[in-house]
Coordinates of C-alpha atoms in Angstrom, one line a residue:
X1 CA 181.3 124.9 183.9
X2 CA 178.5 127.2 185.0
X3 CA 180.2 130.2 183.3
X4 CA 180.8 128.2 180.2
X5 CA 177.1 127.1 179.9
X6 CA 176.0 130.7 180.4
X7 CA 178.5 131.9 177.7
X8 CA 177.3 129.3 175.3
X9 CA 173.7 130.5 175.9
X10 CA 174.8 134.0 174.6
X11 CA 177.1 132.9 171.8
X12 CA 175.8 129.7 170.2
X13 CA 172.2 129.0 168.9
X14 CA 170.1 126.9 171.2
X15 CA 167.5 124.1 170.9
X16 CA 169.7 121.6 169.0
X17 CA 168.3 118.2 168.3
X18 CA 169.6 115.1 166.6
X19 CA 167.6 114.3 163.4
X20 CA 167.9 110.9 161.8
X21 CA 169.1 111.0 158.1
X22 CA 170.1 108.5 155.4
X23 CA 173.7 108.9 156.5
X24 CA 173.1 108.6 160.2
X25 CA 172.2 111.5 162.5
X26 CA 172.5 115.2 162.0
X27 CA 172.4 118.0 164.5
X28 CA 169.8 120.6 163.6
X29 CA 168.0 123.5 165.5
X30 CA 164.6 124.9 166.1
X31 CA 163.6 128.3 167.6
X32 CA 162.5 129.2 171.1
X33 CA 162.6 132.0 173.7
X34 CA 166.3 131.5 174.4
X35 CA 167.0 132.9 170.9
X36 CA 166.3 136.3 172.4
X37 CA 169.4 136.1 174.6
X38 CA 171.6 135.1 171.6
X39 CA 170.1 138.0 169.6
X40 CA 170.8 140.4 172.4
X41 CA 174.5 139.4 172.5
X42 CA 174.9 139.9 168.7
X43 CA 173.1 143.3 168.9
X44 CA 176.1 144.5 171.0
X45 CA 178.5 142.9 168.5
X46 CA 176.7 144.7 165.7
X47 CA 177.0 148.0 167.5
X48 CA 180.7 147.5 168.0
X49 CA 181.3 146.6 164.3
X50 CA 179.2 149.6 163.3
X51 CA 181.4 151.9 165.3
X52 CA 184.6 150.3 163.8
X53 CA 183.4 150.9 160.2
X54 CA 182.4 154.4 161.1
X55 CA 185.6 155.5 162.7
X56 CA 188.2 153.7 160.7
X57 CA 186.6 154.0 157.2
X58 CA 183.7 156.4 156.8
X59 CA 185.0 159.3 159.0
X60 CA 188.4 159.3 157.2
X61 CA 186.7 159.5 153.8
X62 CA 184.3 162.3 155.0
X63 CA 187.3 164.4 156.1
X64 CA 188.6 164.3 152.5
X65 CA 185.3 165.0 150.8
X66 CA 184.1 167.9 153.0
X67 CA 180.4 167.0 152.5
X68 CA 177.5 169.1 153.7
X69 CA 175.5 167.9 156.8
X70 CA 172.8 166.3 154.7
X71 CA 175.2 164.5 152.4
X72 CA 177.3 163.6 155.4
X73 CA 174.4 161.8 157.0
X74 CA 173.4 160.0 153.8
X75 CA 177.0 159.0 153.1
X76 CA 177.3 157.4 156.5
X77 CA 174.0 155.6 156.0
X78 CA 175.0 154.2 152.6
X79 CA 178.5 153.3 153.8
X80 CA 177.2 151.2 156.6
X81 CA 174.6 149.5 154.5
X82 CA 177.2 148.8 151.7
X83 CA 179.3 146.9 154.2
X84 CA 176.3 145.1 155.7
X85 CA 174.7 144.2 152.3
X86 CA 178.0 143.0 150.8
X87 CA 178.6 140.7 153.8
X88 CA 175.1 139.5 153.8
X89 CA 175.0 138.7 150.0
X90 CA 178.2 136.7 150.2
X91 CA 177.1 134.9 153.4
X92 CA 173.5 134.2 152.1
X93 CA 174.8 133.0 148.7
X94 CA 177.2 130.6 150.4
X95 CA 174.3 129.2 152.6
X96 CA 171.8 128.7 149.7
X97 CA 174.5 127.1 147.5
X98 CA 175.8 124.7 150.2
X99 CA 172.3 123.7 151.3
X100 CA 171.2 123.1 147.7
X101 CA 168.3 125.5 147.7
X102 CA 169.3 126.9 144.3
X103 CA 170.1 123.6 142.6
X104 CA 166.8 122.1 143.8
X105 CA 164.0 124.7 143.8
X106 CA 161.5 122.1 145.0
X107 CA 163.3 122.1 148.4
X108 CA 161.8 125.6 149.0
X109 CA 158.4 123.9 149.7
X110 CA 159.0 120.2 150.0
X111 CA 158.6 118.7 153.5
X112 CA 157.1 121.9 154.8
X113 CA 157.1 123.0 157.6
X114 CA 160.8 123.3 157.8
X115 CA 161.0 123.2 161.6
X116 CA 164.5 122.0 162.0
X117 CA 167.2 124.2 160.6
X118 CA 170.9 123.6 159.9
X119 CA 173.3 125.5 162.1
X120 CA 174.3 128.1 159.4
X121 CA 170.7 128.8 158.5
X122 CA 169.6 129.5 162.1
X123 CA 172.8 131.5 162.9
X124 CA 172.2 133.6 159.7
X125 CA 168.7 134.5 160.8
X126 CA 169.7 135.4 164.4
X127 CA 172.5 137.7 163.1
X128 CA 170.0 139.3 160.6
X129 CA 167.5 140.0 163.4
X130 CA 170.3 141.3 165.6
X131 CA 171.6 143.7 163.0
X132 CA 168.2 145.3 162.2
X133 CA 167.4 145.6 166.0
X134 CA 170.8 147.3 166.5
X135 CA 169.8 149.9 163.9
X136 CA 167.2 151.3 166.4
X137 CA 169.7 152.6 169.0
X138 CA 172.0 153.6 166.2
X139 CA 169.4 156.3 165.3
X140 CA 170.3 157.9 168.5
X141 CA 174.1 157.2 168.4
X142 CA 174.4 158.6 164.9
X143 CA 172.3 161.6 165.7
X144 CA 170.0 161.1 162.7
X145 CA 167.9 164.1 161.7
X146 CA 164.3 164.1 162.7
X147 CA 163.2 164.3 159.1
X148 CA 165.0 161.0 158.3
X149 CA 163.8 159.0 161.4
X150 CA 160.3 158.0 160.0
X151 CA 161.8 156.7 156.8
X152 CA 164.5 154.7 158.5
X153 CA 162.1 153.3 161.1
X154 CA 159.8 152.2 158.3
X155 CA 162.7 150.4 156.6
X156 CA 163.8 148.7 159.8
X157 CA 160.3 147.6 160.6
X158 CA 159.7 146.1 157.2
X159 CA 163.0 144.1 157.4
X160 CA 162.2 142.9 160.9
X161 CA 158.7 141.8 160.0
X162 CA 159.8 139.9 156.9
X163 CA 162.8 138.2 158.5
X164 CA 161.0 137.3 161.8
X165 CA 158.0 136.2 159.8
X166 CA 160.0 133.8 157.6
X167 CA 161.8 132.5 160.8
X168 CA 158.7 132.0 162.9
X169 CA 156.5 130.6 160.1
X170 CA 159.1 128.1 159.1
X171 CA 159.6 129.6 155.6
X172 CA 163.3 130.1 156.1
X173 CA 164.3 128.6 152.7
X174 CA 162.1 131.0 150.8
X175 CA 163.2 133.8 153.1
X176 CA 166.9 133.2 152.3
X177 CA 166.3 133.5 148.5
X178 CA 164.2 136.6 148.9
X179 CA 166.8 138.2 151.2
X180 CA 169.6 137.5 148.7
X181 CA 167.7 139.2 145.9
X182 CA 166.7 142.2 148.1
X183 CA 170.2 142.7 149.5
X184 CA 171.8 142.4 146.0
X185 CA 169.6 145.3 144.7
X186 CA 170.2 147.4 147.9
X187 CA 174.0 146.9 147.6
X188 CA 174.1 148.4 144.1
X189 CA 171.8 151.3 145.1
X190 CA 173.9 152.4 148.1
X191 CA 177.1 151.8 146.2
X192 CA 175.8 154.1 143.5
X193 CA 175.0 156.7 146.1
X194 CA 178.6 156.5 147.5
X195 CA 180.1 157.0 144.1
X196 CA 177.7 159.9 143.4
X197 CA 178.7 161.7 146.6
X198 CA 182.4 161.5 145.6
X199 CA 181.7 162.6 142.0
X200 CA 178.3 164.1 141.2
X201 CA 178.8 163.8 137.5
X202 CA 179.2 160.0 137.8
X203 CA 175.7 158.3 137.7
X204 CA 176.6 155.2 135.7
X205 CA 176.2 152.9 138.7
X206 CA 172.6 154.1 139.1
X207 CA 171.9 152.6 135.7
X208 CA 173.4 149.3 136.8
X209 CA 171.3 149.4 139.9
X210 CA 168.1 150.1 137.8
X211 CA 168.8 146.9 135.8
X212 CA 169.5 144.8 138.9
X213 CA 166.4 146.1 140.6
X214 CA 164.1 145.2 137.8
X215 CA 165.6 141.7 137.4
X216 CA 165.4 141.0 141.2
X217 CA 161.8 142.2 141.3
X218 CA 160.9 139.8 138.5
X219 CA 162.6 136.9 140.3
X220 CA 160.9 137.8 143.5
X221 CA 157.5 137.8 141.9
X222 CA 158.2 134.5 140.2
X223 CA 159.3 132.9 143.4
X224 CA 156.1 134.0 145.2
X225 CA 153.9 132.6 142.5
X226 CA 156.0 129.3 142.3
X227 CA 156.0 128.7 146.1
X228 CA 152.6 130.0 147.1
X229 CA 150.7 129.3 144.0
X230 CA 152.0 125.8 143.1
X231 CA 154.3 124.5 145.8
X232 CA 152.5 124.9 149.2
X233 CA 149.1 123.6 147.8
X234 CA 150.9 120.3 147.0
X235 CA 152.3 119.8 150.5
X236 CA 151.2 116.4 152.0
X237 CA 150.4 117.8 155.4
X238 CA 147.5 120.2 154.8
X239 CA 146.1 120.3 158.3
X240 CA 146.5 123.1 160.9
X241 CA 149.2 121.8 163.3
X242 CA 150.9 124.7 165.3
X243 CA 152.8 122.1 167.4
X244 CA 154.6 120.9 164.3
X245 CA 155.0 124.4 162.9
X246 CA 152.3 124.0 160.2
X247 CA 150.5 127.3 160.4
X248 CA 148.8 128.1 157.1
X249 CA 149.6 125.6 154.4
X250 CA 146.1 124.2 154.7
X251 CA 144.8 127.6 153.6
X252 CA 146.4 127.3 150.2
X253 CA 144.0 124.4 149.4
X254 CA 141.3 127.1 149.1
X255 CA 141.7 128.7 145.7
X256 CA 140.1 132.0 146.8
X257 CA 142.7 132.4 149.6
X258 CA 145.5 131.4 147.3
X259 CA 144.4 133.9 144.6
X260 CA 143.9 136.6 147.2
X261 CA 147.4 136.2 148.5
X262 CA 148.9 136.2 145.0
X263 CA 146.9 139.3 144.1
X264 CA 148.2 141.1 147.2
X265 CA 151.8 140.1 146.3
X266 CA 151.4 141.3 142.7
X267 CA 149.9 144.6 143.9
X268 CA 152.7 145.2 146.3
X269 CA 155.3 144.5 143.7
X270 CA 153.5 146.7 141.2
X271 CA 153.5 149.6 143.8
X272 CA 157.3 149.1 144.3
X273 CA 157.8 149.2 140.5
X274 CA 155.7 152.3 140.2
X275 CA 157.8 154.1 142.8
X276 CA 160.9 153.0 141.0
X277 CA 159.6 154.2 137.6
X278 CA 158.6 157.5 139.1
X279 CA 162.0 157.9 140.7
X280 CA 163.7 157.1 137.4
X281 CA 161.6 159.5 135.4
X282 CA 162.2 162.3 137.9
X283 CA 166.0 161.6 137.8
X284 CA 166.0 161.7 134.0
X285 CA 164.0 164.8 133.9
X286 CA 166.4 166.6 136.2
X287 CA 169.3 165.3 134.2
X288 CA 167.9 166.6 130.9
X289 CA 166.9 170.0 132.5
X290 CA 170.5 170.3 133.7
X291 CA 171.9 169.5 130.3
X292 CA 169.6 171.9 128.5
X293 CA 170.5 174.7 131.0
X294 CA 174.2 174.1 130.4
X295 CA 173.7 174.2 126.6
X296 CA 171.8 177.5 127.0
X297 CA 174.5 179.0 129.1
X298 CA 177.2 177.9 126.7
X299 CA 175.2 179.4 123.7
X300 CA 174.7 182.7 125.6
X301 CA 178.5 182.9 126.3
X302 CA 179.2 182.2 122.6
X303 CA 177.0 185.0 121.5
X304 CA 178.6 187.5 123.9
X305 CA 182.0 186.6 122.5
X306 CA 180.8 187.1 119.0
X307 CA 179.3 190.5 119.9
X308 CA 182.7 191.8 121.1
X309 CA 185.3 190.8 118.5
X310 CA 189.0 191.3 119.5
X311 CA 191.2 193.5 117.3
X312 CA 194.4 191.9 116.4
X313 CA 197.2 194.2 115.3
X314 CA 200.1 192.8 113.3
X315 CA 202.7 194.6 115.5
X316 CA 203.1 195.5 119.1
X317 CA 202.7 198.8 121.0
X318 CA 205.6 200.9 122.2
X319 CA 204.9 204.2 123.9
X320 CA 201.5 204.3 122.2
X321 CA 202.8 203.8 118.7
X322 CA 202.2 200.6 116.8
X323 CA 205.4 199.1 115.5
X324 CA 206.1 196.0 113.4
X325 CA 207.8 193.0 114.7
X326 CA 211.3 194.0 113.4
X327 CA 211.1 197.4 115.0
X328 CA 210.1 199.4 111.9
X329 CA 207.0 201.3 111.4
X330 CA 204.0 199.3 110.1
X331 CA 203.2 202.0 107.6
X332 CA 204.3 201.4 104.0
X333 CA 207.0 203.8 102.9
X334 CA 206.6 205.8 99.7
X335 CA 209.3 205.2 97.2
X336 CA 210.9 208.2 95.6
X337 CA 210.7 208.3 91.9
X338 CA 214.1 208.2 90.3

């Protein structure tokens, strides 16, 4: 029994409570320090799954493609993230549909703070935190180049801050929708990179990613405005109450604070869109430069062929003498006058 209790501490989420509902009682969960133990266990699980995907899928594909070291590293990164983002999108979509967060958008801010979580919501957040924490030792295991480490550390830190912030500030419902949109755009991006590495002339999936990225950014900005601009200011409990998990909803009563937060969100989304537009313009510029160079090379080759025309004789050569196809001389014979 002692071993079983210890094993449950690592495997299952802790801090379960019985919450009365209209149908009776329902078991839900809140967070605490014991979650760190559960996250630690799933960090090791994520490391094992990472190694399985690398050895049985990505390494086999790399042997066939014969990529350079730089492309090899990027291919492994995108391959791992495609597997993770696809799994997370399917899992997150299942959670938000079954919990009714999409069918009832008001549930994103109603009854805030959302201190008590269903099992699948809490387990999803614990696994997400475990995955992004496992990415830190993977930088060493995968022997990532020093030039790539700052970029990957920045990406890992942003995901950890957003996921942990939504989890600790009891904004888990909003966080689920935002993660779903973010992971959907990231899945198409890394899938497009994989296709590009296998065939450099195939960039159609980048166009699909561009459309998905713009649509998800618009939905993300709309959700921020809807929840923070209109939803949280209407919450009944507008007092600071850390014991009940209400940390900052009272601040949204102040219109200056509310407008400042929305302005920061809009500026951040605008900066993301600016980097995206800059990336697209640079990619299109490189594409058109490559196409124009190919046309110039083809035109130069055509002029060289025109400058050296080939002589085509009606017969064939035999011992240096041109003969007709039937073996006779190609010269016209003079007819003797009768």
